[in-house]
Amino acid sequence: MGQAINIETIMGLIIHGGNAKSDAMEAIHAAKTDDFALAAEKLDSADKSLVEAHHAQTSLLTQEASGEELTVSLLAVHSQDHLMNAITFRDMASEVVDVYKKLAGVTID
């Protein structure tokens, strides 16, 4: 049987993914009130959380790629699902912010 995946790594994926999704949602809310500076700040913060999540994910991938057999739990699967949803939500948030900018007559970068 393989080695259990480190619970701290799994929780890191969930926490950082959740933070990224929350920041992306806050970016949409900021854009909705024409606060595009705050929206950009929140999208940047979401990106930073996603980088942290990717570091945790890379650590797991590196372990497995080096031949270490890992036991995958439902929590580990959930953490990957959480990360993928956060990435998708972050991408959509950027598009929604751009729509609000266009509606406000702001030039889109």
XYZ file of C-alpha atoms in Angstrom:
109
model
C 0.000 0.000 0.000
C 1.240 3.506 -0.800
C 2.133 6.308 1.540
C -0.738 8.497 2.713
C -0.751 11.990 1.261
C 0.232 14.663 3.764
C -2.945 16.199 5.240
C -1.265 19.623 5.445
C -0.642 19.551 1.703
C -4.256 18.595 1.029
C -5.569 21.306 3.337
C -3.243 23.810 1.660
C -4.886 23.050 -1.667
C -8.343 23.500 -0.178
C -7.489 26.688 1.737
C -5.602 28.401 -1.082
C -8.209 27.321 -3.635
C -10.974 28.657 -1.392
C -9.134 31.933 -0.875
C -8.665 32.324 -4.627
C -12.353 31.715 -5.295
C -13.388 34.165 -2.548
C -11.062 36.858 -3.897
C -12.401 36.302 -7.414
C -15.958 36.724 -6.132
C -14.934 39.910 -4.316
C -13.421 41.172 -7.578
C -16.785 40.715 -9.292
C -18.592 42.545 -6.486
C -16.063 45.398 -6.658
C -16.467 45.695 -10.423
C -20.232 45.722 -10.007
C -19.835 48.984 -8.035
C -17.285 50.362 -10.551
C -14.384 49.917 -8.112
C -12.043 48.557 -10.749
C -8.896 49.209 -8.717
C -10.208 46.938 -5.961
C -11.325 44.394 -8.552
C -7.793 44.279 -9.980
C -6.348 43.959 -6.471
C -8.682 41.045 -5.685
C -7.865 39.271 -8.956
C -4.168 39.689 -8.174
C -4.739 38.249 -4.706
C -6.618 35.316 -6.248
C -3.660 34.696 -8.541
C -1.274 34.658 -5.577
C -3.447 32.108 -3.775
C -3.527 29.952 -6.892
C 0.272 30.055 -7.071
C 0.422 28.807 -3.475
C -2.053 26.044 -4.295
C -0.007 25.054 -7.323
C 3.094 24.743 -5.126
C 1.245 22.269 -2.922
C -0.035 20.374 -5.952
C 3.437 20.303 -7.518
C 4.843 18.795 -4.344
C 2.379 15.905 -4.636
C 3.054 15.450 -8.343
C 6.810 15.461 -7.727
C 6.472 12.771 -5.062
C 4.510 10.529 -7.384
C 6.739 11.249 -10.388
C 9.794 10.249 -8.359
C 8.286 6.793 -7.894
C 6.717 7.265 -4.503
C 3.375 5.460 -4.448
C 0.732 7.654 -2.828
C -2.589 6.531 -1.418
C -5.313 8.796 -2.691
C -8.157 9.614 -0.298
C -11.524 11.221 -0.875
C -10.136 14.351 0.806
C -7.253 14.431 -1.688
C -9.701 14.162 -4.590
C -11.814 16.899 -3.011
C -8.773 19.169 -2.767
C -8.048 18.761 -6.486
C -11.695 19.451 -7.296
C -11.571 22.563 -5.113
C -8.478 23.812 -6.938
C -9.902 23.225 -10.402
C -13.117 25.033 -9.474
C -11.105 27.959 -8.119
C -9.074 28.199 -11.336
C -12.225 28.150 -13.458
C -13.950 30.706 -11.230
C -10.911 32.998 -11.307
C -10.872 32.902 -15.113
C -14.592 33.672 -15.304
C -14.237 36.500 -12.769
C -11.727 38.205 -15.022
C -14.198 38.069 -17.889
C -17.044 39.408 -15.729
C -14.858 42.297 -14.520
C -14.096 43.119 -18.160
C -17.831 43.160 -18.964
C -18.456 45.589 -16.088
C -15.578 47.772 -17.336
C -17.058 47.806 -20.817
C -20.479 48.725 -19.454
C -18.856 51.575 -17.494
C -16.996 52.803 -20.573
C -13.602 51.902 -19.116
C -10.868 50.816 -21.504
C -10.082 47.135 -21.083
C -6.387 46.326 -20.695
